[in-house]
mmCIF file of C-alpha atoms in Angstrom:
data_model
loop_
_atom_site.group_PDB
_atom_site.id
_atom_site.type_symbol
_atom_site.label_atom_id
_atom_site.label_comp_id
_atom_site.label_asym_id
_atom_site.label_seq_id
_atom_site.Cartn_x
_atom_site.Cartn_y
_atom_site.Cartn_z
ATOM 1 C CA UNK Y 105 29.447 -0.029 -23.478
ATOM 2 C CA UNK Y 106 28.801 -3.665 -23.849
ATOM 3 C CA UNK Y 107 25.244 -3.407 -25.061
ATOM 4 C CA UNK Y 108 24.986 -3.510 -28.844
ATOM 5 C CA UNK Y 109 21.811 -1.426 -28.899
ATOM 6 C CA UNK Y 110 23.476 1.655 -27.454
ATOM 7 C CA UNK Y 111 25.290 3.918 -29.866
ATOM 8 C CA UNK Y 112 28.161 4.692 -27.568
ATOM 9 C CA UNK Y 113 31.916 5.241 -28.063
ATOM 10 C CA UNK Y 114 32.756 3.567 -24.774
ATOM 11 C CA UNK Y 115 35.054 0.514 -24.921
ATOM 12 C CA UNK Y 116 33.451 -2.831 -24.195
ATOM 13 C CA UNK Y 117 36.566 -4.959 -23.824
ATOM 14 C CA UNK Y 118 37.094 -6.743 -20.516
ATOM 15 C CA UNK Y 119 40.058 -4.556 -19.621
ATOM 16 C CA UNK Y 120 38.133 -1.288 -19.850
ATOM 17 C CA UNK Y 121 35.945 0.147 -17.134
ATOM 18 C CA UNK Y 122 32.730 2.109 -17.468
ATOM 19 C CA UNK Y 123 33.875 5.412 -16.068
ATOM 20 C CA UNK Y 124 37.538 5.221 -16.979
ATOM 21 C CA UNK Y 125 37.087 7.010 -20.299
ATOM 22 C CA UNK Y 126 35.498 10.082 -18.689
ATOM 23 C CA UNK Y 127 38.143 12.584 -17.675
ATOM 24 C CA UNK Y 128 38.784 16.312 -17.736
ATOM 25 C CA UNK Y 129 41.916 17.753 -19.221
ATOM 26 C CA UNK Y 130 42.510 21.476 -18.821
ATOM 27 C CA UNK Y 131 43.858 22.812 -22.083
ATOM 28 C CA UNK Y 132 46.573 25.274 -21.191
ATOM 29 C CA UNK Y 133 47.857 25.755 -24.715
ATOM 30 C CA UNK Y 134 45.620 26.023 -27.766
ATOM 31 C CA UNK Y 135 47.233 25.625 -31.204
ATOM 32 C CA UNK Y 136 47.857 28.983 -32.864
ATOM 33 C CA UNK Y 137 46.192 27.897 -36.105
ATOM 34 C CA UNK Y 138 42.752 27.580 -34.477
ATOM 35 C CA UNK Y 139 42.895 30.714 -32.318
ATOM 36 C CA UNK Y 140 41.698 33.045 -35.111
ATOM 37 C CA UNK Y 141 38.647 30.845 -35.535
ATOM 38 C CA UNK Y 142 37.847 30.872 -31.811
ATOM 39 C CA UNK Y 143 38.465 34.529 -31.078
ATOM 40 C CA UNK Y 144 35.325 36.500 -30.459
ATOM 41 C CA UNK Y 145 35.229 40.187 -31.351
ATOM 42 C CA UNK Y 146 35.146 42.400 -28.288
ATOM 43 C CA UNK Y 147 31.784 44.001 -27.878
ATOM 44 C CA UNK Y 148 31.528 47.584 -26.758
ATOM 45 C CA UNK Y 149 29.249 48.364 -23.851
ATOM 46 C CA UNK Y 150 28.139 51.887 -23.054
ATOM 47 C CA UNK Y 151 26.982 52.989 -19.634
ATOM 48 C CA UNK Y 152 24.622 55.856 -18.997
ATOM 49 C CA UNK Y 153 25.547 57.681 -15.794
ATOM 50 C CA UNK Y 154 22.519 60.014 -15.966
ATOM 51 C CA UNK Y 155 20.034 57.401 -14.846
ATOM 52 C CA UNK Y 156 17.456 59.017 -12.541
ATOM 53 C CA UNK Y 157 17.023 57.705 -9.040
ATOM 54 C CA UNK Y 158 14.162 55.243 -8.599
ATOM 55 C CA UNK Y 159 10.997 56.529 -6.895
ATOM 56 C CA UNK Y 160 10.530 55.725 -3.213
ATOM 57 C CA UNK Y 161 8.749 52.444 -2.487
ATOM 58 C CA UNK Y 162 5.034 52.386 -1.854
ATOM 59 C CA UNK Y 163 4.307 52.131 1.899
ATOM 60 C CA UNK Y 164 3.506 48.559 2.749
ATOM 61 C CA UNK Y 165 3.859 45.954 5.444
ATOM 62 C CA UNK Y 166 7.512 45.415 6.351
ATOM 63 C CA UNK Y 167 8.952 41.936 5.903
ATOM 64 C CA UNK Y 168 12.349 40.660 6.831
ATOM 65 C CA UNK Y 169 14.562 39.662 3.888
ATOM 66 C CA UNK Y 170 14.570 35.974 4.807
ATOM 67 C CA UNK Y 171 10.786 35.791 4.988
ATOM 68 C CA UNK Y 172 10.464 37.671 1.685
ATOM 69 C CA UNK Y 173 12.938 35.378 -0.029
ATOM 70 C CA UNK Y 174 11.153 32.244 1.199
ATOM 71 C CA UNK Y 175 7.819 33.615 0.070
ATOM 72 C CA UNK Y 176 9.252 34.477 -3.341
ATOM 73 C CA UNK Y 177 10.822 31.041 -3.772
ATOM 74 C CA UNK Y 178 7.527 29.298 -3.075
ATOM 75 C CA UNK Y 179 5.768 31.284 -5.803
ATOM 76 C CA UNK Y 180 8.615 31.196 -8.335
ATOM 77 C CA UNK Y 181 7.981 29.763 -11.797
ATOM 78 C CA UNK Y 182 9.968 29.742 -15.018
ATOM 79 C CA UNK Y 183 7.929 30.735 -18.086
ATOM 80 C CA UNK Y 184 8.690 29.219 -21.467
ATOM 81 C CA UNK Y 185 9.920 32.555 -22.807
ATOM 82 C CA UNK Y 186 12.670 32.662 -20.187
ATOM 83 C CA UNK Y 187 13.811 29.148 -21.036
ATOM 84 C CA UNK Y 188 13.814 30.062 -24.731
ATOM 85 C CA UNK Y 189 15.947 33.114 -23.975
ATOM 86 C CA UNK Y 190 18.594 31.066 -22.193
ATOM 87 C CA UNK Y 191 18.443 28.430 -24.915
ATOM 88 C CA UNK Y 192 19.020 31.112 -27.559
ATOM 89 C CA UNK Y 193 21.943 32.533 -25.591
ATOM 90 C CA UNK Y 194 23.556 29.097 -25.608
ATOM 91 C CA UNK Y 195 22.911 28.384 -29.287
ATOM 92 C CA UNK Y 196 24.065 31.824 -30.478
ATOM 93 C CA UNK Y 197 27.087 31.887 -28.182
ATOM 94 C CA UNK Y 198 27.005 35.680 -27.984
ATOM 95 C CA UNK Y 199 29.723 37.043 -25.701
ATOM 96 C CA UNK Y 200 31.155 33.567 -25.042
ATOM 97 C CA UNK Y 201 34.365 33.445 -23.021
ATOM 98 C CA UNK Y 202 34.786 29.644 -22.822
ATOM 99 C CA UNK Y 203 35.345 26.991 -25.466
ATOM 100 C CA UNK Y 204 34.665 23.358 -24.579
ATOM 101 C CA UNK Y 205 36.266 20.756 -26.834
ATOM 102 C CA UNK Y 206 34.871 17.272 -27.380
ATOM 103 C CA UNK Y 207 36.584 14.051 -28.436
ATOM 104 C CA UNK Y 208 36.645 14.940 -32.156
ATOM 105 C CA UNK Y 209 38.121 18.425 -31.469
ATOM 106 C CA UNK Y 210 34.767 20.106 -32.128
ATOM 107 C CA UNK Y 211 34.137 22.999 -29.768
ATOM 108 C CA UNK Y 212 31.134 24.545 -28.042
ATOM 109 C CA UNK Y 213 31.123 28.252 -27.055
ATOM 110 C CA UNK Y 214 29.840 28.954 -23.557
ATOM 111 C CA UNK Y 215 29.933 31.484 -20.736
ATOM 112 C CA UNK Y 216 32.115 31.135 -17.670
ATOM 113 C CA UNK Y 217 29.598 32.719 -15.292
ATOM 114 C CA UNK Y 218 26.705 30.488 -16.442
ATOM 115 C CA UNK Y 219 28.724 27.282 -16.254
ATOM 116 C CA UNK Y 220 30.134 28.175 -12.828
ATOM 117 C CA UNK Y 221 26.669 28.748 -11.386
ATOM 118 C CA UNK Y 222 25.079 25.692 -13.037
ATOM 119 C CA UNK Y 223 27.959 23.344 -12.124
ATOM 120 C CA UNK Y 224 30.370 24.326 -9.338
ATOM 121 C CA UNK Y 225 32.624 21.415 -10.324
ATOM 122 C CA UNK Y 226 32.873 22.605 -13.918
ATOM 123 C CA UNK Y 227 33.346 26.160 -12.672
ATOM 124 C CA UNK Y 228 36.275 25.023 -10.535
ATOM 125 C CA UNK Y 229 37.952 23.436 -13.563
ATOM 126 C CA UNK Y 230 37.398 26.594 -15.569
ATOM 127 C CA UNK Y 231 38.800 28.709 -12.748
ATOM 128 C CA UNK Y 232 42.025 26.688 -12.842
ATOM 129 C CA UNK Y 233 42.328 26.791 -16.628
ATOM 130 C CA UNK Y 234 44.635 29.264 -18.318
ATOM 131 C CA UNK Y 235 43.200 32.306 -20.041
ATOM 132 C CA UNK Y 236 44.477 33.131 -23.515
ATOM 133 C CA UNK Y 237 43.211 36.127 -25.448
ATOM 134 C CA UNK Y 238 40.350 36.437 -22.985
ATOM 135 C CA UNK Y 239 39.171 32.879 -23.558
ATOM 136 C CA UNK Y 240 39.230 29.731 -21.400
ATOM 137 C CA UNK Y 241 39.623 26.251 -22.886
ATOM 138 C CA UNK Y 242 38.815 22.813 -21.504
ATOM 139 C CA UNK Y 243 38.351 19.411 -23.108
ATOM 140 C CA UNK Y 244 35.990 16.561 -22.188
ATOM 141 C CA UNK Y 245 37.390 13.442 -23.887
ATOM 142 C CA UNK Y 246 35.637 10.115 -24.130
ATOM 143 C CA UNK Y 247 32.225 11.638 -24.866
ATOM 144 C CA UNK Y 248 30.841 12.374 -28.348
ATOM 145 C CA UNK Y 249 30.184 15.943 -29.383
ATOM 146 C CA UNK Y 250 26.382 15.507 -29.350
ATOM 147 C CA UNK Y 251 26.437 14.337 -25.715
ATOM 148 C CA UNK Y 252 28.626 17.283 -24.634
ATOM 149 C CA UNK Y 253 26.359 19.668 -26.573
ATOM 150 C CA UNK Y 254 23.229 18.279 -24.881
ATOM 151 C CA UNK Y 255 24.926 18.497 -21.471
ATOM 152 C CA UNK Y 256 25.998 22.151 -21.845
ATOM 153 C CA UNK Y 257 22.621 23.117 -23.300
ATOM 154 C CA UNK Y 258 20.868 21.631 -20.269
ATOM 155 C CA UNK Y 259 23.072 23.756 -17.980
ATOM 156 C CA UNK Y 260 21.662 26.862 -19.660
ATOM 157 C CA UNK Y 261 17.964 26.191 -20.089
ATOM 158 C CA UNK Y 262 17.185 22.663 -18.817
ATOM 159 C CA UNK Y 263 16.052 21.920 -22.390
ATOM 160 C CA UNK Y 264 16.932 18.867 -24.445
ATOM 161 C CA UNK Y 265 15.833 16.942 -27.510
ATOM 162 C CA UNK Y 266 14.145 13.675 -26.604
ATOM 163 C CA UNK Y 267 15.969 11.659 -29.254
ATOM 164 C CA UNK Y 268 19.368 13.028 -28.219
ATOM 165 C CA UNK Y 269 18.604 12.383 -24.550
ATOM 166 C CA UNK Y 270 17.557 8.806 -25.277
ATOM 167 C CA UNK Y 271 20.651 8.180 -27.397
ATOM 168 C CA UNK Y 272 23.152 9.561 -24.871
ATOM 169 C CA UNK Y 273 21.291 9.057 -21.581
ATOM 170 C CA UNK Y 274 24.051 6.897 -20.075
ATOM 171 C CA UNK Y 275 26.801 9.369 -20.957
ATOM 172 C CA UNK Y 276 24.674 12.220 -19.602
ATOM 173 C CA UNK Y 277 24.084 10.290 -16.389
ATOM 174 C CA UNK Y 278 27.842 10.027 -15.880
ATOM 175 C CA UNK Y 279 28.374 13.706 -16.779
ATOM 176 C CA UNK Y 280 25.634 14.870 -14.422
ATOM 177 C CA UNK Y 281 27.190 12.863 -11.583
ATOM 178 C CA UNK Y 282 30.770 13.874 -12.360
ATOM 179 C CA UNK Y 283 29.957 17.598 -12.606
ATOM 180 C CA UNK Y 284 27.333 17.605 -9.816
ATOM 181 C CA UNK Y 285 24.224 18.589 -11.786
ATOM 182 C CA UNK Y 286 21.383 17.016 -9.733
ATOM 183 C CA UNK Y 287 18.575 18.241 -12.002
ATOM 184 C CA UNK Y 288 20.017 16.502 -15.081
ATOM 185 C CA UNK Y 289 20.774 13.416 -13.021
ATOM 186 C CA UNK Y 290 17.143 13.216 -11.928
ATOM 187 C CA UNK Y 291 15.984 13.528 -15.542
ATOM 188 C CA UNK Y 292 18.298 10.722 -16.699
ATOM 189 C CA UNK Y 293 17.237 8.429 -13.852
ATOM 190 C CA UNK Y 294 13.554 9.182 -14.422
ATOM 191 C CA UNK Y 295 13.739 8.459 -18.145
ATOM 192 C CA UNK Y 296 15.591 5.197 -17.562
ATOM 193 C CA UNK Y 297 13.052 4.130 -14.956
ATOM 194 C CA UNK Y 298 10.105 5.000 -17.202
ATOM 195 C CA UNK Y 299 10.807 2.438 -19.875
ATOM 196 C CA UNK Y 300 14.206 3.109 -21.434
ATOM 197 C CA UNK Y 301 15.685 0.095 -19.701
ATOM 198 C CA UNK Y 302 15.976 -3.015 -21.862
ATOM 199 C CA UNK Y 303 17.351 -6.519 -21.572
ATOM 200 C CA UNK Y 304 20.403 -5.462 -23.570
ATOM 201 C CA UNK Y 305 21.382 -2.405 -21.499
ATOM 202 C CA UNK Y 306 20.160 -3.220 -17.982
ATOM 203 C CA UNK Y 307 23.496 -4.717 -16.877
ATOM 204 C CA UNK Y 308 25.398 -1.642 -18.084
ATOM 205 C CA UNK Y 309 22.878 0.687 -16.452
ATOM 206 C CA UNK Y 310 23.170 -1.235 -13.181
ATOM 207 C CA UNK Y 311 26.928 -0.735 -13.056
ATOM 208 C CA UNK Y 312 26.610 2.962 -13.932
ATOM 209 C CA UNK Y 313 23.839 3.439 -11.368
ATOM 210 C CA UNK Y 314 26.118 2.135 -8.630
ATOM 211 C CA UNK Y 315 29.066 4.226 -9.773
ATOM 212 C CA UNK Y 316 26.858 7.325 -10.042
ATOM 213 C CA UNK Y 317 25.139 6.918 -6.658
ATOM 214 C CA UNK Y 318 21.640 6.171 -7.987
ATOM 215 C CA UNK Y 319 20.313 3.552 -5.505
ATOM 216 C CA UNK Y 320 16.717 3.544 -6.725
ATOM 217 C CA UNK Y 321 17.776 2.964 -10.339
ATOM 218 C CA UNK Y 322 20.176 0.276 -9.151
ATOM 219 C CA UNK Y 323 17.366 -1.514 -7.309
ATOM 220 C CA UNK Y 324 15.100 -1.365 -10.365
ATOM 221 C CA UNK Y 325 17.865 -2.873 -12.496
ATOM 222 C CA UNK Y 326 18.434 -5.701 -10.001
ATOM 223 C CA UNK Y 327 14.705 -6.472 -9.939
ATOM 224 C CA UNK Y 328 14.630 -6.538 -13.734
ATOM 225 C CA UNK Y 329 17.593 -8.944 -13.829
ATOM 226 C CA UNK Y 330 15.932 -11.218 -11.260
ATOM 227 C CA UNK Y 331 12.597 -11.150 -13.095
ATOM 228 C CA UNK Y 332 14.031 -12.072 -16.511
ATOM 229 C CA UNK Y 333 17.326 -13.673 -15.561
ATOM 230 C CA UNK Y 334 17.384 -16.301 -18.309
ATOM 231 C CA UNK Y 335 17.171 -13.761 -21.146
ATOM 232 C CA UNK Y 336 19.448 -11.136 -19.573
ATOM 233 C CA UNK Y 337 22.180 -13.626 -18.665
ATOM 234 C CA UNK Y 338 22.627 -14.422 -22.356
ATOM 235 C CA UNK Y 339 23.231 -10.792 -23.449
ATOM 236 C CA UNK Y 340 26.598 -9.337 -24.413
ATOM 237 C CA UNK Y 341 26.467 -6.954 -21.457
ATOM 238 C CA UNK Y 342 26.254 -9.859 -19.008
ATOM 239 C CA UNK Y 343 29.208 -11.624 -20.649
ATOM 240 C CA UNK Y 344 31.413 -8.528 -20.336
ATOM 241 C CA UNK Y 345 30.284 -7.895 -16.755
ATOM 242 C CA UNK Y 346 31.081 -11.514 -15.915
ATOM 243 C CA UNK Y 347 34.703 -10.937 -16.929
ATOM 244 C CA UNK Y 348 35.339 -7.456 -15.533
ATOM 245 C CA UNK Y 349 33.148 -7.637 -12.414
ATOM 246 C CA UNK Y 350 32.704 -11.239 -11.176
ATOM 247 C CA UNK Y 351 31.671 -9.982 -7.719
ATOM 248 C CA UNK Y 352 28.595 -8.310 -9.218
ATOM 249 C CA UNK Y 353 27.734 -11.483 -11.102
ATOM 250 C CA UNK Y 354 27.886 -13.479 -7.858
ATOM 251 C CA UNK Y 355 25.695 -10.897 -6.117
ATOM 252 C CA UNK Y 356 23.084 -11.068 -8.872
ATOM 253 C CA UNK Y 357 23.068 -14.868 -8.816
ATOM 254 C CA UNK Y 358 22.472 -14.798 -5.061
ATOM 255 C CA UNK Y 359 19.642 -12.306 -5.584
ATOM 256 C CA UNK Y 360 18.005 -14.660 -8.080
ATOM 257 C CA UNK Y 361 18.225 -17.598 -5.666
ATOM 258 C CA UNK Y 362 16.888 -15.495 -2.810
ATOM 259 C CA UNK Y 363 13.995 -14.228 -4.946
ATOM 260 C CA UNK Y 364 13.034 -17.791 -5.886
ATOM 261 C CA UNK Y 365 13.087 -18.805 -2.221
ATOM 262 C CA UNK Y 366 10.901 -15.867 -1.243
ATOM 263 C CA UNK Y 367 8.471 -16.688 -4.031
ATOM 264 C CA UNK Y 368 8.131 -20.278 -2.863
ATOM 265 C CA UNK Y 369 7.652 -19.106 0.717
ATOM 266 C CA UNK Y 370 4.928 -16.658 -0.337
ATOM 267 C CA UNK Y 371 3.086 -19.359 -2.270
ATOM 268 C CA UNK Y 372 3.316 -21.688 0.704
ATOM 269 C CA UNK Y 373 1.918 -19.076 3.092
ATOM 270 C CA UNK Y 374 -0.804 -18.205 0.617
ATOM 271 C CA UNK Y 375 -1.957 -21.809 0.450
ATOM 272 C CA UNK Y 376 -1.869 -22.096 4.235
ATOM 273 C CA UNK Y 377 -3.946 -18.959 4.592
ATOM 274 C CA UNK Y 378 -6.514 -20.358 2.191
ATOM 275 C CA UNK Y 379 -6.885 -23.411 4.430
ATOM 276 C CA UNK Y 380 -7.343 -21.236 7.520
ATOM 277 C CA UNK Y 381 -9.925 -19.073 5.750
ATOM 278 C CA UNK Y 382 -11.826 -22.187 4.737
ATOM 279 C CA UNK Y 383 -11.794 -23.355 8.364
ATOM 280 C CA UNK Y 384 -13.182 -20.009 9.475
ATOM 281 C CA UNK Y 385 -15.933 -20.211 6.852
ATOM 282 C CA UNK Y 386 -16.706 -23.723 8.046
ATOM 283 C CA UNK Y 387 -17.141 -22.359 11.590
ATOM 284 C CA UNK Y 388 -19.556 -19.725 10.302
ATOM 285 C CA UNK Y 389 -21.503 -22.299 8.275
ATOM 286 C CA UNK Y 390 -21.656 -24.705 11.235
ATOM 287 C CA UNK Y 391 -23.107 -22.011 13.482
ATOM 288 C CA UNK Y 392 -25.530 -20.997 10.721
ATOM 289 C CA UNK Y 393 -26.784 -24.576 10.267
ATOM 290 C CA UNK Y 394 -27.188 -25.263 13.996
ATOM 291 C CA UNK Y 395 -28.782 -21.909 14.806
ATOM 292 C CA UNK Y 396 -30.874 -20.882 11.781
ATOM 293 C CA UNK Y 397 -30.870 -23.936 9.550
ATOM 294 C CA UNK Y 398 -30.025 -24.118 5.884
ATOM 295 C CA UNK Y 399 -32.120 -25.559 3.040
ATOM 296 C CA UNK Y 400 -32.954 -29.064 4.307
ATOM 297 C CA UNK Y 401 -30.921 -29.285 7.492
ATOM 298 C CA UNK Y 402 -31.047 -27.427 10.797
ATOM 299 C CA UNK Y 403 -32.528 -27.451 14.318
ATOM 300 C CA UNK Y 404 -35.339 -29.865 15.099
ATOM 301 C CA UNK Y 405 -37.791 -27.092 15.938
ATOM 302 C CA UNK Y 406 -37.712 -25.692 12.363
ATOM 303 C CA UNK Y 407 -39.430 -26.884 9.192
ATOM 304 C CA UNK Y 408 -37.448 -26.602 5.924
ATOM 305 C CA UNK Y 409 -38.376 -26.742 2.296
ATOM 306 C CA UNK Y 410 -35.968 -27.826 -0.398
ATOM 307 C CA UNK Y 411 -36.842 -24.829 -2.603
ATOM 308 C CA UNK Y 412 -35.227 -22.296 -0.269
ATOM 309 C CA UNK Y 413 -33.005 -19.561 -1.678
ATOM 310 C CA UNK Y 414 -29.341 -20.444 -2.094
ATOM 311 C CA UNK Y 415 -27.236 -19.987 1.046
ATOM 312 C CA UNK Y 416 -24.769 -17.105 1.368
ATOM 313 C CA UNK Y 417 -22.217 -19.193 3.279
ATOM 314 C CA UNK Y 418 -19.715 -20.729 0.797
ATOM 315 C CA UNK Y 419 -18.873 -23.717 3.038
ATOM 316 C CA UNK Y 420 -22.487 -24.587 3.828
ATOM 317 C CA UNK Y 421 -23.062 -27.123 1.061
ATOM 318 C CA UNK Y 422 -19.987 -29.219 1.851
ATOM 319 C CA UNK Y 423 -20.593 -28.980 5.582
ATOM 320 C CA UNK Y 424 -24.228 -30.059 5.146
ATOM 321 C CA UNK Y 425 -23.037 -33.276 3.480
ATOM 322 C CA UNK Y 426 -20.524 -33.846 6.258
ATOM 323 C CA UNK Y 427 -23.159 -33.332 8.988
ATOM 324 C CA UNK Y 428 -25.544 -35.804 7.336
ATOM 325 C CA UNK Y 429 -22.771 -38.384 7.157
ATOM 326 C CA UNK Y 430 -21.820 -37.777 10.786
ATOM 327 C CA UNK Y 431 -25.383 -38.239 11.985
ATOM 328 C CA UNK Y 432 -25.824 -41.582 10.245
ATOM 329 C CA UNK Y 433 -22.307 -43.087 10.370
ATOM 330 C CA UNK Y 434 -22.057 -46.317 12.408
ATOM 331 C CA UNK Y 435 -18.331 -45.895 13.142
ATOM 332 C CA UNK Y 436 -18.642 -42.343 14.421
ATOM 333 C CA UNK Y 437 -16.041 -42.731 17.174
ATOM 334 C CA UNK Y 438 -12.943 -40.484 16.795
ATOM 335 C CA UNK Y 439 -10.376 -42.202 14.571
ATOM 336 C CA UNK Y 440 -12.845 -44.737 13.199
ATOM 337 C CA UNK Y 441 -13.975 -42.789 10.117
ATOM 338 C CA UNK Y 442 -11.990 -40.121 8.247
ATOM 339 C CA UNK Y 443 -15.082 -37.968 7.582
ATOM 340 C CA UNK Y 444 -16.305 -38.258 11.161
ATOM 341 C CA UNK Y 445 -12.814 -37.434 12.437
ATOM 342 C CA UNK Y 446 -12.934 -34.200 10.465
ATOM 343 C CA UNK Y 447 -16.333 -33.396 11.968
ATOM 344 C CA UNK Y 448 -15.030 -34.009 15.490
ATOM 345 C CA UNK Y 449 -12.168 -31.580 14.781
ATOM 346 C CA UNK Y 450 -14.555 -28.923 13.478
ATOM 347 C CA UNK Y 451 -16.752 -29.243 16.565
ATOM 348 C CA UNK Y 452 -13.756 -28.896 18.874
ATOM 349 C CA UNK Y 453 -12.398 -25.929 16.891
ATOM 350 C CA UNK Y 454 -15.780 -24.228 17.184
ATOM 351 C CA UNK Y 455 -15.853 -24.735 20.938
ATOM 352 C CA UNK Y 456 -12.459 -23.047 21.264
ATOM 353 C CA UNK Y 457 -13.678 -20.032 19.276
ATOM 354 C CA UNK Y 458 -17.154 -19.840 20.827
ATOM 355 C CA UNK Y 459 -17.624 -17.301 23.628
ATOM 356 C CA UNK Y 460 -21.130 -18.446 24.683
ATOM 357 C CA UNK Y 461 -20.982 -22.214 25.387
ATOM 358 C CA UNK Y 462 -24.014 -22.153 27.698
ATOM 359 C CA UNK Y 463 -26.391 -20.794 25.049
ATOM 360 C CA UNK Y 464 -24.625 -22.200 21.964
ATOM 361 C CA UNK Y 465 -26.721 -24.508 19.771
ATOM 362 C CA UNK Y 466 -23.756 -26.272 18.192
ATOM 363 C CA UNK Y 467 -23.631 -29.869 19.506
ATOM 364 C CA UNK Y 468 -20.933 -30.779 22.058
ATOM 365 C CA UNK Y 469 -19.752 -27.194 22.458
ATOM 366 C CA UNK Y 470 -19.817 -27.332 26.277
ATOM 367 C CA UNK Y 471 -18.412 -30.857 26.226
ATOM 368 C CA UNK Y 472 -15.270 -29.757 24.436
ATOM 369 C CA UNK Y 473 -14.937 -26.729 26.704
ATOM 370 C CA UNK Y 474 -14.724 -29.087 29.682
ATOM 371 C CA UNK Y 475 -12.366 -31.397 27.805
ATOM 372 C CA UNK Y 476 -9.854 -28.554 27.358
ATOM 373 C CA UNK Y 477 -9.024 -28.645 31.054
ATOM 374 C CA UNK Y 478 -7.822 -32.244 30.754
ATOM 375 C CA UNK Y 479 -5.547 -31.757 27.741
ATOM 376 C CA UNK Y 480 -1.765 -31.612 27.935
ATOM 377 C CA UNK Y 481 0.065 -28.320 27.537
ATOM 378 C CA UNK Y 482 1.448 -29.478 24.193
ATOM 379 C CA UNK Y 483 -2.003 -30.183 22.743
ATOM 380 C CA UNK Y 484 -3.330 -26.950 24.225
ATOM 381 C CA UNK Y 485 -0.540 -24.962 22.551
ATOM 382 C CA UNK Y 486 -1.293 -26.565 19.176
ATOM 383 C CA UNK Y 487 -4.981 -25.691 19.408
ATOM 384 C CA UNK Y 488 -4.273 -22.117 20.480
ATOM 385 C CA UNK Y 489 -1.942 -21.667 17.524
ATOM 386 C CA UNK Y 490 -4.575 -23.045 15.151
ATOM 387 C CA UNK Y 491 -7.285 -20.780 16.576
ATOM 388 C CA UNK Y 492 -5.086 -17.688 16.271
ATOM 389 C CA UNK Y 493 -4.235 -18.473 12.641
ATOM 390 C CA UNK Y 494 -7.845 -19.165 11.711
ATOM 391 C CA UNK Y 495 -9.034 -15.890 13.211
ATOM 392 C CA UNK Y 496 -6.107 -13.903 11.724
ATOM 393 C CA UNK Y 497 -6.570 -15.396 8.236
ATOM 394 C CA UNK Y 498 -10.129 -14.078 8.014
ATOM 395 C CA UNK Y 499 -8.903 -10.547 8.710
ATOM 396 C CA UNK Y 500 -6.048 -10.609 6.187
ATOM 397 C CA UNK Y 501 -6.334 -10.244 2.375
ATOM 398 C CA UNK Y 502 -7.031 -13.459 0.552
ATOM 399 C CA UNK Y 503 -7.645 -14.226 -3.090
ATOM 400 C CA UNK Y 504 -8.954 -17.231 -4.897
ATOM 401 C CA UNK Y 505 -11.269 -18.291 -2.101
ATOM 402 C CA UNK Y 506 -12.862 -21.629 -2.833
ATOM 403 C CA UNK Y 507 -16.605 -21.860 -2.723
ATOM 404 C CA UNK Y 508 -16.750 -24.936 -0.525
ATOM 405 C CA UNK Y 509 -14.788 -26.387 2.332
ATOM 406 C CA UNK Y 510 -14.742 -29.981 1.123
#
């Protein structure tokens, strides 16, 4: 592998591929000098033919076999003692009829029946291998002995040492995919997703995830590359990938550009939504001031004292200043004063949201309702769009709301 942090025998030169070093070679001929070491003494098994017949079953409710099997499978559990038994069978190698050789010619005793059930692919290879002195032999080159040992052990008991799994997780991911062992594949993917990914190995893991049909892991790797592209693009793994797989490099670069564009678009929409929320709060504060009054401003028929409790409407303070300016400005005509122009727009926006113009206490509400009928379709469309966004923004999630409108 290209990553320097992984203790792996895989080649990292540009001409080598990730999965090219994993292959199966059926060993038809085993050297005569090692056969005496591998031969296992034949065990004698005695059978007792005088076993009494089992007692008749206790009368009970009759179930069909399918229903019984489904019910049993739902309540099935594997106790620790059972896992320990299978683990001991693997470690002791009692009655082994298969020898699996690793890259350094070390061998692991195993059982044909167990391997065939745990991995149909491995069982098929064993079925095709030649039998010599009652033993079958296969070799898994390109993988260190410890990785092969951990793989075969998992086939027996689903047990593994955490340190060994962490050290050889990439090799085990390839083995689990090549020999169709979904349970081990899920373990490898889970461990990688839960924090074993790093800047140094993420590019290698991404390529393996795609070759081993792990789409979720592949997506996580891509997101990690996009999130920390500057640091990851300077690693040794990226440099090797750039030479052997330029198409993947181009795809990742496009993902980074696309992610930046989406981020900018999200920020832009977030700022726009803030503006619409502030407009909605201004409408609430305007209605509050004109209907109930606030601190020192409100309807003429109410008396106010400056020591009133602080208002609950965040836009009320800024709007109060704007209303006072509007009431005393000498150039109050639309377009004459920037502050008055904003007040005219708020009054018109309120009239378009208000459902009770006849009883509304906001000034000029009915006036703007009548003015709508004289507007062009273009202006009407703009106002409708603004109203819809203001109303929708209040319903959606928003963070960082400012306390005042102005």
